[in-house]
CSV table of C-alpha atoms in Angstrom, one decimal:
chain,number,residue,atom,x,y,z
A,74,ALA,CA,129.2,176.6,143.9
A,75,MET,CA,131.7,174.2,144.2
A,76,SER,CA,134.5,174.4,147.0
A,77,TRP,CA,137.5,172.0,147.0
A,78,GLU,CA,138.9,174.3,150.1
A,79,THR,CA,135.8,174.0,152.2
A,80,GLY,CA,134.0,171.5,150.5
A,81,ALA,CA,131.2,173.0,149.9
A,82,GLY,CA,128.7,171.7,147.2
A,83,LYS,CA,130.2,168.1,147.8
A,84,SER,CA,127.4,165.6,146.7
A,85,TYR,CA,127.4,161.6,147.8
A,86,LEU,CA,124.3,161.6,145.6
A,87,ILE,CA,125.2,162.9,142.1
A,88,PRO,CA,128.0,159.8,142.2
A,89,ALA,CA,125.4,157.1,143.5
A,90,MET,CA,122.9,158.1,140.4
A,91,GLU,CA,125.2,158.9,138.0
A,92,ILE,CA,127.4,155.5,138.1
A,93,PRO,CA,124.4,153.1,138.2
A,94,ALA,CA,122.9,155.6,134.7
A,95,PHE,CA,126.3,155.2,133.2
A,96,LEU,CA,126.1,151.6,134.0
A,97,PHE,CA,122.7,150.7,132.4
A,98,LEU,CA,123.4,152.8,129.6
A,99,LEU,CA,126.9,150.6,128.9
A,100,ASN,CA,124.7,147.4,129.1
A,101,GLY,CA,122.1,148.8,126.8
A,102,TYR,CA,125.0,150.0,124.6
A,103,ASN,CA,126.5,146.2,124.4
A,104,ARG,CA,123.2,144.7,124.3
A,105,LEU,CA,121.6,146.4,121.4
A,106,ILE,CA,124.5,148.0,119.5
A,107,GLY,CA,128.2,146.8,120.7
A,108,TYR,CA,127.6,142.9,120.8
A,109,PRO,CA,124.0,142.1,120.5
A,110,ASN,CA,125.3,138.7,119.6
A,111,LEU,CA,128.0,138.3,122.1
A,112,ARG,CA,127.4,134.8,123.5
A,113,GLU,CA,129.4,132.9,126.1
A,114,ASN,CA,127.8,129.0,127.5
A,115,GLY,CA,125.3,129.6,125.3
A,116,VAL,CA,124.1,132.9,126.7
A,117,LYS,CA,124.2,136.4,125.6
A,118,VAL,CA,126.7,138.7,127.8
A,119,TYR,CA,124.9,141.8,128.0
A,120,ASP,CA,121.2,140.0,128.7
A,121,THR,CA,121.0,140.7,132.2
A,122,ASN,CA,117.8,141.0,134.2
A,123,LEU,CA,117.4,141.5,138.2
A,124,SER,CA,117.4,137.6,138.6
A,125,THR,CA,120.8,137.5,137.0
A,126,PHE,CA,121.7,140.4,139.7
A,127,ARG,CA,120.6,138.5,142.6
A,128,ASP,CA,121.9,135.1,141.3
A,129,HIS,CA,125.8,136.6,141.2
A,130,VAL,CA,125.5,138.1,144.6
A,131,VAL,CA,123.6,135.0,146.6
A,132,ASP,CA,125.4,132.1,144.3
A,133,GLY,CA,128.5,133.3,142.4
A,134,PRO,CA,130.1,131.8,142.2
A,135,TRP,CA,133.2,134.2,141.7
A,136,GLY,CA,136.4,133.2,139.8
A,137,ILE,CA,139.3,134.6,137.4
A,138,ASP,CA,138.3,135.5,133.8
A,139,THR,CA,140.2,134.9,130.7
A,140,ASP,CA,139.6,138.3,128.9
A,141,ALA,CA,142.1,139.7,126.5
A,142,PHE,CA,145.5,141.5,128.1
A,143,ASN,CA,144.2,145.3,126.7
A,144,ILE,CA,140.7,144.5,128.1
A,145,ASN,CA,141.9,143.2,131.7
A,146,GLN,CA,144.5,145.8,131.5
A,147,PHE,CA,143.2,148.8,129.5
A,148,ALA,CA,139.1,148.5,129.2
A,149,HIS,CA,138.5,148.0,133.2
A,150,PRO,CA,140.7,150.5,134.5
A,151,TYR,CA,139.6,153.1,131.9
A,152,GLN,CA,135.8,151.8,132.9
A,153,GLY,CA,136.2,152.3,136.5
A,154,SER,CA,138.1,155.6,136.0
A,155,MET,CA,134.7,156.9,134.4
A,156,TYR,CA,133.5,155.8,138.2
A,157,HIS,CA,135.7,157.5,139.7
A,158,GLY,CA,135.4,160.8,137.5
A,159,PHE,CA,132.2,160.8,138.7
A,160,ALA,CA,132.5,161.0,142.4
A,161,ARG,CA,135.9,163.3,142.1
A,162,SER,CA,134.0,165.6,139.7
A,163,ALA,CA,131.0,166.0,142.6
A,164,GLY,CA,133.6,167.0,145.0
A,165,LEU,CA,134.6,163.9,147.0
A,166,THR,CA,137.9,162.8,148.0
A,167,TYR,CA,140.3,160.4,146.6
A,168,TRP,CA,139.3,157.7,149.3
A,169,GLU,CA,136.1,158.6,149.1
A,170,SER,CA,136.1,158.2,145.2
A,171,LEU,CA,137.6,155.1,145.6
A,172,LEU,CA,134.7,153.9,147.4
A,173,TYR,CA,132.3,154.3,144.8
A,174,THR,CA,134.7,153.1,142.1
A,175,ASN,CA,134.9,149.5,143.9
A,176,VAL,CA,131.0,149.6,144.4
A,177,GLY,CA,130.7,150.5,140.6
A,178,SER,CA,132.8,147.6,139.9
A,179,LEU,CA,130.8,145.4,142.1
A,180,LEU,CA,127.4,146.5,140.4
A,181,TRP,CA,128.7,145.9,137.0
A,182,GLU,CA,130.3,142.3,138.1
A,183,THR,CA,127.2,141.5,139.8
A,184,GLY,CA,124.6,142.9,137.0
A,185,GLY,CA,126.5,144.3,134.0
A,186,GLU,CA,126.9,140.7,132.5
A,187,THR,CA,125.9,137.1,132.9
A,188,THR,CA,129.2,136.0,133.3
A,189,ASN,CA,130.2,135.1,136.4
A,190,PRO,CA,131.7,137.9,138.4
A,191,SER,CA,135.7,138.0,138.0
A,192,ILE,CA,138.0,139.0,140.9
A,193,ASN,CA,140.6,140.1,138.1
A,194,ASP,CA,138.2,142.5,136.6
A,195,GLN,CA,136.7,143.4,140.3
A,196,ILE,CA,140.3,144.8,140.8
A,197,ALA,CA,141.4,145.7,137.5
A,198,SER,CA,138.2,147.9,137.4
A,199,GLY,CA,138.0,149.0,141.1
A,200,PHE,CA,141.6,150.1,142.2
A,201,GLY,CA,143.1,150.2,139.2
A,202,GLY,CA,140.2,152.6,138.1
A,203,SER,CA,140.8,154.9,141.1
A,204,PHE,CA,144.5,154.8,140.3
A,205,PHE,CA,144.0,155.9,136.6
A,206,GLY,CA,140.7,157.8,137.4
A,207,GLU,CA,142.7,160.1,139.7
A,208,ALA,CA,145.8,160.8,137.5
A,209,LEU,CA,142.8,161.6,134.6
A,210,PHE,CA,140.9,163.7,136.9
A,211,ARG,CA,143.8,165.8,138.0
A,212,MET,CA,145.3,166.4,134.5
A,213,ALA,CA,141.1,167.6,133.4
A,214,SER,CA,141.3,169.9,136.2
A,215,LEU,CA,144.9,171.3,135.1
A,216,VAL,CA,143.4,172.1,131.9
A,217,LEU,CA,140.1,173.3,133.4
A,218,GLU,CA,142.1,176.0,135.7
A,219,GLY,CA,144.2,177.0,133.2
A,220,ASP,CA,144.9,181.1,133.9
A,221,GLY,CA,142.4,180.7,137.1
A,222,GLY,CA,139.4,182.2,134.7
A,223,ASN,CA,136.4,180.6,133.7
A,224,PRO,CA,137.6,178.0,131.4
A,225,GLY,CA,136.7,178.4,127.8
A,226,PHE,CA,135.0,176.2,125.1
A,227,TRP,CA,138.5,174.4,124.3
A,228,GLN,CA,139.8,174.2,127.7
A,229,GLU,CA,136.4,172.0,128.2
A,230,LEU,CA,136.6,170.3,125.4
A,231,GLY,CA,140.0,169.1,126.0
A,232,ALA,CA,139.5,168.6,129.7
A,233,GLY,CA,136.4,166.4,128.5
A,234,ILE,CA,138.3,164.5,126.4
A,235,ILE,CA,141.0,163.5,129.4
A,236,SER,CA,138.1,162.4,131.9
A,237,PRO,CA,134.8,162.9,130.2
A,238,PRO,CA,133.3,163.0,133.9
A,239,THR,CA,135.0,165.7,134.9
A,240,GLY,CA,134.9,168.0,131.6
């Protein structure tokens, strides 16, 4: 059982597996259902493979993207909050979770899209996601703690709506 006071039950492995799995599923959804025909510079944005990841890591170049305000200032931090929630829900501290959030953002920037990695997306998803994710994690935790007993269905549903990884 997890104990926040002693750290018992803390897992570094669980979020290290959940974050890449989430990214793989998100890319697959975007590739097949969400944006199957979205192209940039004649290339499908979500049509990635291992060579895409290698090219982004080795050759870059990193740049600044021009996504819409709502994408850069809400969607990217929300995606980062998912990484943060996976780590916090596994018993990790805020600072440990910040590292997982930034690594998750790096994995998406280098392997999630065919477009060049974006510095502003890395910051928005990594750091913004950590700030947003911590607030969502704490709100969901308060809902789950409720009266101190085992949370009921409605508490778990409410926590899941606030922070899906925590719920």
